[in-house]
Amino acid sequence: MQVEQIKDSEDLERAINEFSDTFARVEGEVGRVIVGMKDVVRRTLSSIFAGGHVLLEGVPGLGKTLLVKSISRTLGLSFRRIQFTPDLMPSDVTGTQVLTEDESGKRSFTFKQGPIFANIVLADEINRATPKTQAALLEAMEERQITVLGETHPLMAPFFVLATQNPVELEGTYPLPEAQLDRFMVKVLVQPPTSAELKEVLSRTTGVSIPEAQPVLGPAEMTKRIAEMKQLVRQVVVADPMQEVLVRMMAALTPGTDFATELTDRYVRFGPGPRGAQAVMMLAKVSAILDSRINLAFEDIKSVILPAIRHRLILNFQAEADNVTADDIIEQVRSAK
Amino acid sequence: MRLESAIHLTRARLSRNRGLIRLLFLLAVLSYGAVLFLLLWNVGAWLSYLTILILCVVVARICQRKNLLRVSTEIESCSLLDRELGSKDRVLAFSDLKTARQDPLCEQKRRLIERQLEPALAGLQVSTIAPLILEKRLRYTLYTLPVLWILIGALLYRLELPGINVSSNPEARMLEKLVEQNPELPQGLKTELQQLASAVQDHAITDQEVKDALQKAEQELAKSQADLAQATEAEDSQEAVGEDSAENTAETELQQPSDGTPAPLATPTPEPTPTPISQSSASPEQQKQQEKEQEEQQEQKKKDEQSKQEQQKEKEQKQDEQNVDQQHTKSSNSGKSGKEQDKSESEGQQGQSGKKSDNQGKQGDGEGQNSSSQGANSQGSQGKQSEGSKGSGDKQSEKSGQSGEQGKESGEKQGQSGKNEGKQEGQQQGQDQSKSQGEQGKEGDNKEGKQGEQGKEGKQQGLDQAGKALSELKDKIKEQEQGKQGGEKGSAGDKSGEKQDQPKSPGGSSSQQGDSQQKDAQEPQKQGGAKDKGSEDKGKEGKEGAKGQPNQKSAASQSKGEKQGDQMEPSEELNASKSSAGEESKEAKRFEEGEGKGEGGLGDKKGFQDTQVPGDKEKLDTRFTGKEGTLGKNSALAKFKTSIDDVKLARPEAVKDQSSQPVPLEYKDVLE
């Protein structure tokens, strides 16, 4: 249901229920393929319905790529995969002008779209490409458009980048710059499956039939539904005290501020920017709607702050030496009353 | 119950609870404050007020910390409701939506939230949500309040505050009654009694002190009454006494000089004895009774006067002790002034004794007493005359004031010659005046009566002036004492400074060493092998002398050192300052960047100061190394200042610190 069609509280409630229903259906369909990783799936889908990009980090073989493929298949949207390598050029991502000859023999430059022109783009092992190629994604992720040889091309809507990176094999990698990291709404850490999950994975993937995700809705309908859901997310009421809480939490993670904790002052070099607070707010709103509420609660903020902020905290060498991670610092702030 | 009304009810409940807590807190604070106030009132009123002030500050701080003065807000009540209902901040959002009128879906959202909370609001009781919860400390404090109130009552019953009873002290009340019941008292005495009463009221004075003061006041009262009685009697007798008395007095005055016994100088002029009204008219028994009464009164007066004299002597002695320094400085002038003062005293005393035909000159009062005992006929006239003369004499003597009294002592101690002269002159003048005044006494009885009245007034004035002078003297004494104390402290400080400075000062050291040199000087002389090193500095000479190298120069240096030591003693402070300055110059202060503004440092001016090196000493003048650089170019071949052969080439050594550096984190994996 579109926001404009909401006339009374019943309509609003119905819209919220539709949102939750759609989300649950997609989640369930992905869950048919992906064993476990419920939190990862939920965070990824929340980010998609909030209009953000997702960075999945985990060792090889955990099913990151499969997760992204399953989501894209479930959503029924166009999907492209870019395997990032050191020799990948920006034009390989965005596309380039190609000299073509028409039937009449007339030659002209035409723009050949790159793999970025899709609803869901999987940037596999994004940290293996050079910074130049990584930078080709900056405009696309933020502006939803690309510029090639001075010509701007808008991307498809909805547009989501689901990137993966391997935290172990660091040789021949180029760590993502802070500007690139900041453009991802969440950074989800993919954990190895438990014994039961692994058993289930084995039984599902090594049997005779391999389950495949099916689209919940058709491509057009899904595109429309996603747009409506993104509109509804923005309708969530955020009371002034809740905003105050979020601002104080951001300040607590920024060194040198009045609310900064001891850990922050000691280990954090740069705190989260405004984009981080925006990401937290949007994810919290999705969380509120999934709880059938039209208002944001403190619990929502607490539940989403960790994946939304962890990649935005830039720690110093002292933190690395003391084996202190961003999650430790955020957890301290989150658990504070 | 609707959500809106639930919010309002909760808010009202919170306000009421907070008001109650505030009230109870204030009650407890006031109770404790009252107890403190009353307990400390006996120690000092200022302490009580100070305690109340401190208490107010503490209360303000506590109110600020505990948010007792804050009014309960809607957000507060919404949060409370959210917490109690478990509504996940729905009530807060509901309250916030009231102000968000720009949102087109505002009402729908409010209704949705209200609908979602309806089941929870159905069984809601605000009293259970916002109960009155007292802090543990406040609760325990409230338990003690009844005890405090009982204590306050007991303190109020025992303590008599100034606002409740003005004259709570019985002694003060007695004094006030005394003043009220005796309106005929002199004004000065009244004011003193009132001051005493107020002092007794304000300050804790012991009963003994109050009794002493009361006794003194009663004595003064009795004395003043006796004076008044004497004055009335004298006025009555003035009418009765005729010309015969004048003649009798003249005869007796002519007979008295044959005694020639001079009275002591210090004895003041006693009050003239009141004469009986008339011997001829009164019976002998009455006369005897009157005489007895008169004698008793005289004795009392004498005793009072003696006590006064003793007090005055004590005061004068104190003044003398304080004025010794002043008298030393003014010794030359004080001799003269002593003479003059003796003269004035003798003149005053002559005036008193002149009419009594006294050859003693200065002791008119004592002779007055003698004359009163000699004959009753002459007493009447003598009384009048003596009163008159006393009045004038007191005037003269009391006008002289401080200088006269001080001059007495200084004149007695320093100017004895002047005193003798004054005595002689006084005797002569007394003889002359006694004759002349004896004649005048016959003629001017009426005039002398008037003079007697004037004498009373003059006496009072003189007493007032003397009191003022005494108070001024007391102030001066205090100032002098303070000055002495300050001077002693200053001298002590100087002495200590000298003691500290002595080892630093070269003069002092040389003098000490010089003393030690005299003892040690003989041993090196016996050895005879010591060389005379000689020294330029006197301090060094002293040291050399102390080391034991005696010769002529060292002896001279010793003597110099001794002399210097003697000379330096008064100027040790200068030496100390010099020595301290020397230490400062050795340990010059280092200024950091931005420091030492105005003390020689750069201050806020960060950077460098340009300095010019004198060109004459420069081997290469930089001014000529530009385009014409050839002028400064050394065309000669370079030469080694030290040949390489002379230098033993050392093998370079590795720095251990650098070799043991920790491997950076980024290279740790590579190295491993």
mmCIF file of C-alpha atoms in Angstrom, chain A:
data_model
loop_
_atom_site.group_PDB
_atom_site.id
_atom_site.type_symbol
_atom_site.label_atom_id
_atom_site.label_comp_id
_atom_site.label_asym_id
_atom_site.label_seq_id
_atom_site.Cartn_x
_atom_site.Cartn_y
_atom_site.Cartn_z
ATOM 1 C CA MET A 1 0.000 0.000 0.000
ATOM 2 C CA GLN A 2 1.303 3.386 -0.943
ATOM 3 C CA VAL A 3 1.625 6.067 1.677
ATOM 4 C CA GLU A 4 -0.712 8.341 -0.203
ATOM 5 C CA GLN A 5 -3.427 5.754 0.063
ATOM 6 C CA ILE A 6 -3.337 5.660 3.843
ATOM 7 C CA LYS A 7 -6.478 7.355 5.169
ATOM 8 C CA ASP A 8 -6.788 6.186 8.711
ATOM 9 C CA SER A 9 -5.007 4.180 11.300
ATOM 10 C CA GLU A 10 -6.325 0.916 9.899
ATOM 11 C CA ASP A 11 -4.689 1.620 6.565
ATOM 12 C CA LEU A 12 -1.474 2.448 8.322
ATOM 13 C CA GLU A 13 -1.627 -0.731 10.268
ATOM 14 C CA ARG A 14 -2.325 -2.651 7.091
ATOM 15 C CA ALA A 15 0.691 -1.131 5.397
ATOM 16 C CA ILE A 16 2.865 -2.074 8.319
ATOM 17 C CA ASN A 17 1.547 -5.590 8.204
ATOM 18 C CA GLU A 18 2.209 -5.823 4.454
ATOM 19 C CA PHE A 19 5.772 -4.697 5.070
ATOM 20 C CA SER A 20 6.303 -7.280 7.727
ATOM 21 C CA ASP A 21 4.672 -9.932 5.585
ATOM 22 C CA THR A 22 6.802 -9.244 2.555
ATOM 23 C CA PHE A 23 9.917 -9.155 4.648
ATOM 24 C CA ALA A 24 9.028 -12.409 6.299
ATOM 25 C CA ARG A 25 8.333 -14.066 2.976
ATOM 26 C CA VAL A 26 11.650 -13.012 1.494
ATOM 27 C CA GLU A 27 13.412 -14.015 4.628
ATOM 28 C CA GLY A 28 11.764 -17.377 4.605
ATOM 29 C CA GLU A 29 12.586 -17.986 0.948
ATOM 30 C CA VAL A 30 16.225 -17.120 1.471
ATOM 31 C CA GLY A 31 16.216 -19.331 4.525
ATOM 32 C CA ARG A 32 15.349 -22.256 2.324
ATOM 33 C CA VAL A 33 18.725 -21.990 0.691
ATOM 34 C CA ILE A 34 20.866 -20.494 3.424
ATOM 35 C CA VAL A 35 21.152 -22.511 6.542
ATOM 36 C CA GLY A 36 21.401 -20.439 9.680
ATOM 37 C CA MET A 37 22.717 -16.908 9.281
ATOM 38 C CA LYS A 38 19.293 -15.563 10.217
ATOM 39 C CA ASP A 39 20.791 -12.404 11.615
ATOM 40 C CA VAL A 40 22.882 -11.917 8.470
ATOM 41 C CA VAL A 41 19.862 -12.386 6.253
ATOM 42 C CA ARG A 42 17.777 -10.050 8.380
ATOM 43 C CA ARG A 43 20.423 -7.338 8.399
ATOM 44 C CA THR A 44 20.940 -7.656 4.683
ATOM 45 C CA LEU A 45 17.260 -7.486 3.878
ATOM 46 C CA SER A 46 16.741 -4.600 6.331
ATOM 47 C CA SER A 47 19.469 -2.684 4.606
ATOM 48 C CA ILE A 48 17.956 -3.397 1.214
ATOM 49 C CA PHE A 49 14.488 -2.211 2.297
ATOM 50 C CA ALA A 50 16.041 0.828 3.925
ATOM 51 C CA GLY A 51 17.786 1.644 0.630
ATOM 52 C CA GLY A 52 21.348 0.892 1.652
ATOM 53 C CA HIS A 53 24.266 -1.239 0.509
ATOM 54 C CA VAL A 54 25.682 -4.206 2.344
ATOM 55 C CA LEU A 55 29.237 -5.314 2.951
ATOM 56 C CA LEU A 56 29.551 -8.947 3.903
ATOM 57 C CA GLU A 57 32.784 -9.981 5.493
ATOM 58 C CA GLY A 58 33.795 -13.522 6.145
ATOM 59 C CA VAL A 59 36.262 -16.204 5.323
ATOM 60 C CA PRO A 60 35.811 -18.104 2.055
ATOM 61 C CA GLY A 61 33.274 -20.860 1.872
ATOM 62 C CA LEU A 62 30.694 -19.489 4.264
ATOM 63 C CA GLY A 63 28.082 -18.881 1.613
ATOM 64 C CA LYS A 64 28.337 -15.159 1.126
ATOM 65 C CA THR A 65 27.961 -15.295 -2.579
ATOM 66 C CA LEU A 66 25.190 -17.823 -2.307
ATOM 67 C CA LEU A 67 23.380 -15.566 0.116
ATOM 68 C CA VAL A 68 23.510 -12.644 -2.257
ATOM 69 C CA LYS A 69 22.425 -14.742 -5.188
ATOM 70 C CA SER A 70 19.569 -16.171 -3.175
ATOM 71 C CA ILE A 71 18.367 -12.741 -2.110
ATOM 72 C CA SER A 72 18.486 -11.412 -5.615
ATOM 73 C CA ARG A 73 16.645 -14.427 -6.904
ATOM 74 C CA THR A 74 14.036 -14.168 -4.178
ATOM 75 C CA LEU A 75 13.479 -10.533 -4.841
ATOM 76 C CA GLY A 76 13.233 -11.288 -8.504
ATOM 77 C CA LEU A 77 15.404 -8.351 -9.466
ATOM 78 C CA SER A 78 18.166 -8.149 -12.043
ATOM 79 C CA PHE A 79 21.446 -9.392 -10.702
ATOM 80 C CA ARG A 80 25.056 -8.949 -11.840
ATOM 81 C CA ARG A 81 28.233 -10.235 -10.347
ATOM 82 C CA ILE A 82 31.591 -8.516 -10.575
ATOM 83 C CA GLN A 83 34.600 -10.470 -9.486
ATOM 84 C CA PHE A 84 37.048 -7.902 -8.319
ATOM 85 C CA THR A 85 40.649 -8.575 -9.247
ATOM 86 C CA PRO A 86 43.733 -6.384 -9.213
ATOM 87 C CA ASP A 87 43.649 -5.931 -12.969
ATOM 88 C CA LEU A 88 39.994 -4.935 -13.065
ATOM 89 C CA MET A 89 39.557 -1.517 -14.610
ATOM 90 C CA PRO A 90 36.867 1.024 -13.771
ATOM 91 C CA SER A 91 35.460 0.734 -17.251
ATOM 92 C CA ASP A 92 34.986 -2.960 -16.615
ATOM 93 C CA VAL A 93 32.567 -1.970 -13.863
ATOM 94 C CA THR A 94 30.856 1.055 -15.279
ATOM 95 C CA GLY A 95 31.030 0.387 -19.008
ATOM 96 C CA THR A 96 32.673 2.403 -21.716
ATOM 97 C CA GLN A 97 32.224 4.067 -25.103
ATOM 98 C CA VAL A 98 32.630 1.666 -27.937
ATOM 99 C CA LEU A 99 33.080 2.525 -31.606
ATOM 100 C CA THR A 100 30.292 0.835 -33.484
ATOM 101 C CA GLU A 101 29.277 0.763 -37.108
ATOM 102 C CA ASP A 102 25.666 0.759 -38.056
ATOM 103 C CA GLU A 103 24.086 -0.852 -41.095
ATOM 104 C CA SER A 104 24.698 2.165 -43.240
ATOM 105 C CA GLY A 105 28.367 2.016 -42.456
ATOM 106 C CA LYS A 106 28.362 5.035 -40.247
ATOM 107 C CA ARG A 107 30.624 4.746 -37.244
ATOM 108 C CA SER A 108 29.802 6.225 -33.899
ATOM 109 C CA PHE A 109 30.609 5.851 -30.224
ATOM 110 C CA THR A 110 27.943 4.104 -28.204
ATOM 111 C CA PHE A 111 27.962 3.497 -24.449
ATOM 112 C CA LYS A 112 28.196 -0.137 -23.538
ATOM 113 C CA GLN A 113 26.844 -0.599 -20.014
ATOM 114 C CA GLY A 114 28.968 -2.358 -17.524
ATOM 115 C CA PRO A 115 27.851 -4.923 -14.968
ATOM 116 C CA ILE A 116 26.913 -2.174 -12.550
ATOM 117 C CA PHE A 117 23.717 -1.640 -14.480
ATOM 118 C CA ALA A 118 21.544 -4.035 -12.476
ATOM 119 C CA ASN A 119 19.238 -3.935 -9.480
ATOM 120 C CA ILE A 120 21.512 -6.009 -7.328
ATOM 121 C CA VAL A 121 25.252 -5.986 -7.953
ATOM 122 C CA LEU A 122 27.473 -8.477 -6.236
ATOM 123 C CA ALA A 123 30.962 -7.038 -5.801
ATOM 124 C CA ASP A 124 32.758 -10.216 -4.902
ATOM 125 C CA GLU A 125 35.997 -9.770 -3.021
ATOM 126 C CA ILE A 126 35.840 -6.075 -3.452
ATOM 127 C CA ASN A 127 39.105 -5.485 -1.627
ATOM 128 C CA ARG A 128 41.090 -7.249 -4.357
ATOM 129 C CA ALA A 129 40.542 -4.467 -6.896
ATOM 130 C CA THR A 130 42.726 -1.434 -7.057
ATOM 131 C CA PRO A 131 41.533 1.750 -5.381
ATOM 132 C CA LYS A 132 40.928 3.249 -8.788
ATOM 133 C CA THR A 133 38.397 0.551 -9.613
ATOM 134 C CA GLN A 134 36.920 0.685 -6.141
ATOM 135 C CA ALA A 135 36.462 4.387 -6.590
ATOM 136 C CA ALA A 136 34.371 3.689 -9.684
ATOM 137 C CA LEU A 137 31.689 2.459 -7.319
ATOM 138 C CA LEU A 138 31.604 5.605 -5.221
ATOM 139 C CA GLU A 139 29.365 7.646 -7.447
ATOM 140 C CA ALA A 140 27.216 4.669 -8.266
ATOM 141 C CA MET A 141 26.576 3.773 -4.652
ATOM 142 C CA GLU A 142 25.836 7.279 -3.455
ATOM 143 C CA GLU A 143 24.312 9.024 -6.438
ATOM 144 C CA ARG A 144 22.793 5.998 -8.162
ATOM 145 C CA GLN A 145 24.422 7.115 -11.399
ATOM 146 C CA ILE A 146 27.726 6.870 -13.198
ATOM 147 C CA THR A 147 29.636 9.257 -15.386
ATOM 148 C CA VAL A 148 31.648 7.928 -18.306
ATOM 149 C CA LEU A 149 33.590 10.349 -20.485
ATOM 150 C CA GLY A 150 31.508 13.201 -19.194
ATOM 151 C CA GLU A 151 28.263 11.456 -19.871
ATOM 152 C CA THR A 152 26.076 10.615 -16.872
ATOM 153 C CA HIS A 153 24.025 7.475 -16.885
ATOM 154 C CA PRO A 154 21.409 6.799 -14.195
ATOM 155 C CA LEU A 155 21.353 3.357 -12.676
ATOM 156 C CA MET A 156 18.377 1.088 -12.288
ATOM 157 C CA ALA A 157 16.052 1.436 -9.336
ATOM 158 C CA PRO A 158 16.249 -0.156 -6.931
ATOM 159 C CA PHE A 159 20.007 -0.402 -6.874
ATOM 160 C CA PHE A 160 21.850 -2.322 -4.213
ATOM 161 C CA VAL A 161 25.480 -3.256 -3.971
ATOM 162 C CA LEU A 162 26.184 -6.356 -1.982
ATOM 163 C CA ALA A 163 29.928 -6.655 -1.554
ATOM 164 C CA THR A 164 31.960 -9.368 0.030
ATOM 165 C CA GLN A 165 35.471 -9.324 1.317
ATOM 166 C CA ASN A 166 37.851 -11.808 2.837
ATOM 167 C CA PRO A 167 39.473 -10.662 6.071
ATOM 168 C CA VAL A 168 42.186 -13.335 6.062
ATOM 169 C CA GLU A 169 43.923 -13.290 2.717
ATOM 170 C CA LEU A 170 45.373 -9.827 2.805
ATOM 171 C CA GLU A 171 48.144 -10.374 0.291
ATOM 172 C CA GLY A 172 47.404 -8.624 -2.950
ATOM 173 C CA THR A 173 44.485 -6.794 -1.458
ATOM 174 C CA TYR A 174 43.691 -3.156 -1.204
ATOM 175 C CA PRO A 175 41.785 -2.294 1.926
ATOM 176 C CA LEU A 176 38.713 -0.265 1.182
ATOM 177 C CA PRO A 177 39.181 3.427 1.793
ATOM 178 C CA GLU A 178 37.111 5.080 4.466
ATOM 179 C CA ALA A 179 35.036 6.910 1.877
ATOM 180 C CA GLN A 180 34.119 3.634 0.259
ATOM 181 C CA LEU A 181 33.348 1.931 3.553
ATOM 182 C CA ASP A 182 31.155 4.804 4.658
ATOM 183 C CA ARG A 183 28.870 4.195 1.717
ATOM 184 C CA PHE A 184 27.849 0.784 2.927
ATOM 185 C CA MET A 185 24.894 0.958 5.260
ATOM 186 C CA VAL A 186 25.883 -2.136 7.186
ATOM 187 C CA LYS A 187 28.844 -4.364 7.484
ATOM 188 C CA VAL A 188 27.686 -7.843 8.323
ATOM 189 C CA LEU A 189 30.135 -10.338 9.676
ATOM 190 C CA VAL A 190 29.397 -13.797 8.386
ATOM 191 C CA GLN A 191 30.218 -16.292 11.089
ATOM 192 C CA PRO A 192 30.992 -19.956 10.508
ATOM 193 C CA PRO A 193 28.003 -22.252 10.952
ATOM 194 C CA THR A 194 27.415 -24.183 14.090
ATOM 195 C CA SER A 195 27.527 -27.977 14.113
ATOM 196 C CA ALA A 196 23.823 -28.315 13.596
ATOM 197 C CA GLU A 197 23.836 -25.736 10.854
ATOM 198 C CA LEU A 198 26.761 -27.420 9.179
ATOM 199 C CA LYS A 199 24.961 -30.711 9.305
ATOM 200 C CA GLU A 200 21.955 -29.112 7.701
ATOM 201 C CA VAL A 201 24.147 -27.509 5.069
ATOM 202 C CA LEU A 202 25.651 -30.850 4.238
ATOM 203 C CA SER A 203 22.314 -32.519 3.957
ATOM 204 C CA ARG A 204 20.919 -29.775 1.760
ATOM 205 C CA THR A 205 23.821 -29.246 -0.587
ATOM 206 C CA THR A 206 25.168 -32.742 -1.037
ATOM 207 C CA GLY A 207 21.903 -34.508 -1.614
ATOM 208 C CA VAL A 208 20.117 -35.330 -4.749
ATOM 209 C CA SER A 209 18.145 -32.121 -4.965
ATOM 210 C CA ILE A 210 19.581 -28.749 -4.179
ATOM 211 C CA PRO A 211 17.007 -26.217 -3.003
ATOM 212 C CA GLU A 212 16.767 -23.010 -4.962
ATOM 213 C CA ALA A 213 15.182 -19.756 -3.961
ATOM 214 C CA GLN A 214 12.100 -18.699 -5.840
ATOM 215 C CA PRO A 215 10.999 -15.125 -6.427
ATOM 216 C CA VAL A 216 8.368 -13.955 -3.997
ATOM 217 C CA LEU A 217 6.923 -11.441 -6.387
ATOM 218 C CA GLY A 218 7.411 -10.594 -9.987
ATOM 219 C CA PRO A 219 10.124 -8.119 -10.891
ATOM 220 C CA ALA A 220 7.791 -5.206 -11.516
ATOM 221 C CA GLU A 221 5.664 -5.853 -8.512
ATOM 222 C CA MET A 222 8.689 -6.333 -6.330
ATOM 223 C CA THR A 223 10.180 -3.090 -7.527
ATOM 224 C CA LYS A 224 6.966 -1.309 -6.652
ATOM 225 C CA ARG A 225 6.721 -3.036 -3.298
ATOM 226 C CA ILE A 226 10.261 -2.154 -2.390
ATOM 227 C CA ALA A 227 9.568 1.488 -3.171
ATOM 228 C CA GLU A 228 6.456 1.432 -0.989
ATOM 229 C CA MET A 229 8.328 -0.237 1.807
ATOM 230 C CA LYS A 230 11.071 2.374 1.617
ATOM 231 C CA GLN A 231 8.424 5.084 1.864
ATOM 232 C CA LEU A 232 6.804 3.438 4.833
ATOM 233 C CA VAL A 233 10.108 3.175 6.623
ATOM 234 C CA ARG A 234 10.399 6.930 6.481
ATOM 235 C CA GLN A 235 6.988 7.300 8.133
ATOM 236 C CA VAL A 236 8.200 5.883 11.401
ATOM 237 C CA VAL A 237 7.911 8.416 14.204
ATOM 238 C CA VAL A 238 11.100 9.289 16.011
ATOM 239 C CA ALA A 239 10.467 11.112 19.254
ATOM 240 C CA ASP A 240 12.810 13.868 20.255
ATOM 241 C CA PRO A 241 14.278 11.936 23.195
ATOM 242 C CA MET A 242 15.117 9.073 20.831
ATOM 243 C CA GLN A 243 16.990 11.398 18.528
ATOM 244 C CA GLU A 244 18.774 12.772 21.545
ATOM 245 C CA VAL A 245 19.770 9.260 22.542
ATOM 246 C CA LEU A 246 21.143 8.508 19.096
ATOM 247 C CA VAL A 247 23.077 11.764 18.965
ATOM 248 C CA ARG A 248 24.621 11.058 22.345
ATOM 249 C CA MET A 249 25.601 7.575 21.268
ATOM 250 C CA MET A 250 27.298 8.957 18.196
ATOM 251 C CA ALA A 251 29.050 11.507 20.349
ATOM 252 C CA ALA A 252 30.115 8.767 22.710
ATOM 253 C CA LEU A 253 31.846 7.048 19.805
ATOM 254 C CA THR A 254 33.593 10.194 18.644
ATOM 255 C CA PRO A 255 36.830 10.979 20.440
ATOM 256 C CA GLY A 256 37.232 14.379 21.998
ATOM 257 C CA THR A 257 33.551 14.993 22.629
ATOM 258 C CA ASP A 258 31.862 15.511 25.979
ATOM 259 C CA PHE A 259 30.174 12.110 25.872
ATOM 260 C CA ALA A 260 33.152 10.136 24.598
ATOM 261 C CA THR A 261 33.949 7.088 26.655
ATOM 262 C CA GLU A 262 37.371 6.185 27.899
ATOM 263 C CA LEU A 263 37.763 3.479 25.271
ATOM 264 C CA THR A 264 36.744 5.890 22.553
ATOM 265 C CA ASP A 265 39.229 8.494 23.602
ATOM 266 C CA ARG A 266 41.932 5.913 23.828
ATOM 267 C CA TYR A 267 41.467 3.788 20.739
ATOM 268 C CA VAL A 268 39.305 5.625 18.206
ATOM 269 C CA ARG A 269 40.996 7.846 15.674
ATOM 270 C CA PHE A 270 37.878 8.956 13.843
ATOM 271 C CA GLY A 271 34.290 8.474 14.901
ATOM 272 C CA PRO A 272 31.214 7.851 12.785
ATOM 273 C CA GLY A 273 30.008 10.700 10.659
ATOM 274 C CA PRO A 274 26.447 11.874 10.035
ATOM 275 C CA ARG A 275 26.018 9.158 7.432
ATOM 276 C CA GLY A 276 26.489 6.609 10.167
ATOM 277 C CA ALA A 277 23.749 8.171 12.280
ATOM 278 C CA GLN A 278 21.473 8.195 9.242
ATOM 279 C CA ALA A 279 22.156 4.527 8.653
ATOM 280 C CA VAL A 280 21.386 3.693 12.276
ATOM 281 C CA MET A 281 18.149 5.627 12.139
ATOM 282 C CA MET A 282 16.963 3.991 8.916
ATOM 283 C CA LEU A 283 17.817 0.503 10.070
ATOM 284 C CA ALA A 284 16.128 1.179 13.413
ATOM 285 C CA LYS A 285 13.015 2.293 11.598
ATOM 286 C CA VAL A 286 12.925 -0.934 9.639
ATOM 287 C CA SER A 287 13.352 -2.775 12.882
ATOM 288 C CA ALA A 288 10.415 -0.849 14.377
ATOM 289 C CA ILE A 289 8.127 -1.662 11.473
ATOM 290 C CA LEU A 290 9.113 -5.286 11.620
ATOM 291 C CA ASP A 291 7.935 -5.102 15.243
ATOM 292 C CA SER A 292 4.593 -3.669 13.984
ATOM 293 C CA ARG A 293 5.296 -0.262 15.446
ATOM 294 C CA ILE A 294 5.081 3.132 13.826
ATOM 295 C CA ASN A 295 7.421 4.602 16.408
ATOM 296 C CA LEU A 296 11.113 4.157 16.977
ATOM 297 C CA ALA A 297 12.192 2.692 20.276
ATOM 298 C CA PHE A 298 15.490 2.698 22.068
ATOM 299 C CA GLU A 299 15.658 -1.042 21.575
ATOM 300 C CA ASP A 300 15.681 -0.585 17.812
ATOM 301 C CA ILE A 301 18.669 1.690 17.998
ATOM 302 C CA LYS A 302 20.487 -0.712 20.232
ATOM 303 C CA SER A 303 19.829 -3.618 17.919
ATOM 304 C CA VAL A 304 21.190 -2.002 14.753
ATOM 305 C CA ILE A 305 23.988 0.205 15.953
ATOM 306 C CA LEU A 306 26.609 -2.491 15.860
ATOM 307 C CA PRO A 307 26.395 -3.491 12.137
ATOM 308 C CA ALA A 308 25.739 0.095 11.101
ATOM 309 C CA ILE A 309 28.705 1.676 12.871
ATOM 310 C CA ARG A 310 31.424 -0.952 13.137
ATOM 311 C CA HIS A 311 32.976 -0.178 9.740
ATOM 312 C CA ARG A 312 32.794 3.576 10.347
ATOM 313 C CA LEU A 313 34.995 3.591 13.402
ATOM 314 C CA ILE A 314 38.613 4.052 12.483
ATOM 315 C CA LEU A 315 40.794 2.798 15.265
ATOM 316 C CA ASN A 316 44.374 3.715 15.997
ATOM 317 C CA PHE A 317 47.437 1.504 16.275
ATOM 318 C CA GLN A 318 47.047 1.333 20.002
ATOM 319 C CA ALA A 319 43.738 -0.480 19.545
ATOM 320 C CA GLU A 320 45.369 -2.903 17.157
ATOM 321 C CA ALA A 321 48.165 -3.516 19.588
ATOM 322 C CA ASP A 322 45.764 -4.016 22.467
ATOM 323 C CA ASN A 323 43.537 -6.221 20.301
ATOM 324 C CA VAL A 324 40.572 -3.910 20.762
ATOM 325 C CA THR A 325 37.993 -3.987 17.990
ATOM 326 C CA ALA A 326 35.334 -1.540 16.984
ATOM 327 C CA ASP A 327 32.706 -3.953 18.213
ATOM 328 C CA ASP A 328 34.124 -3.763 21.743
ATOM 329 C CA ILE A 329 33.856 0.011 21.800
ATOM 330 C CA ILE A 330 30.363 0.048 20.311
ATOM 331 C CA GLU A 331 29.230 -2.642 22.695
ATOM 332 C CA GLN A 332 30.339 -0.543 25.621
ATOM 333 C CA VAL A 333 28.333 2.407 24.362
ATOM 334 C CA ARG A 334 25.338 0.252 23.528
ATOM 335 C CA SER A 335 25.220 -1.326 26.947
ATOM 336 C CA ALA A 336 25.449 2.028 28.672
ATOM 337 C CA LYS A 337 22.229 3.216 30.268
#
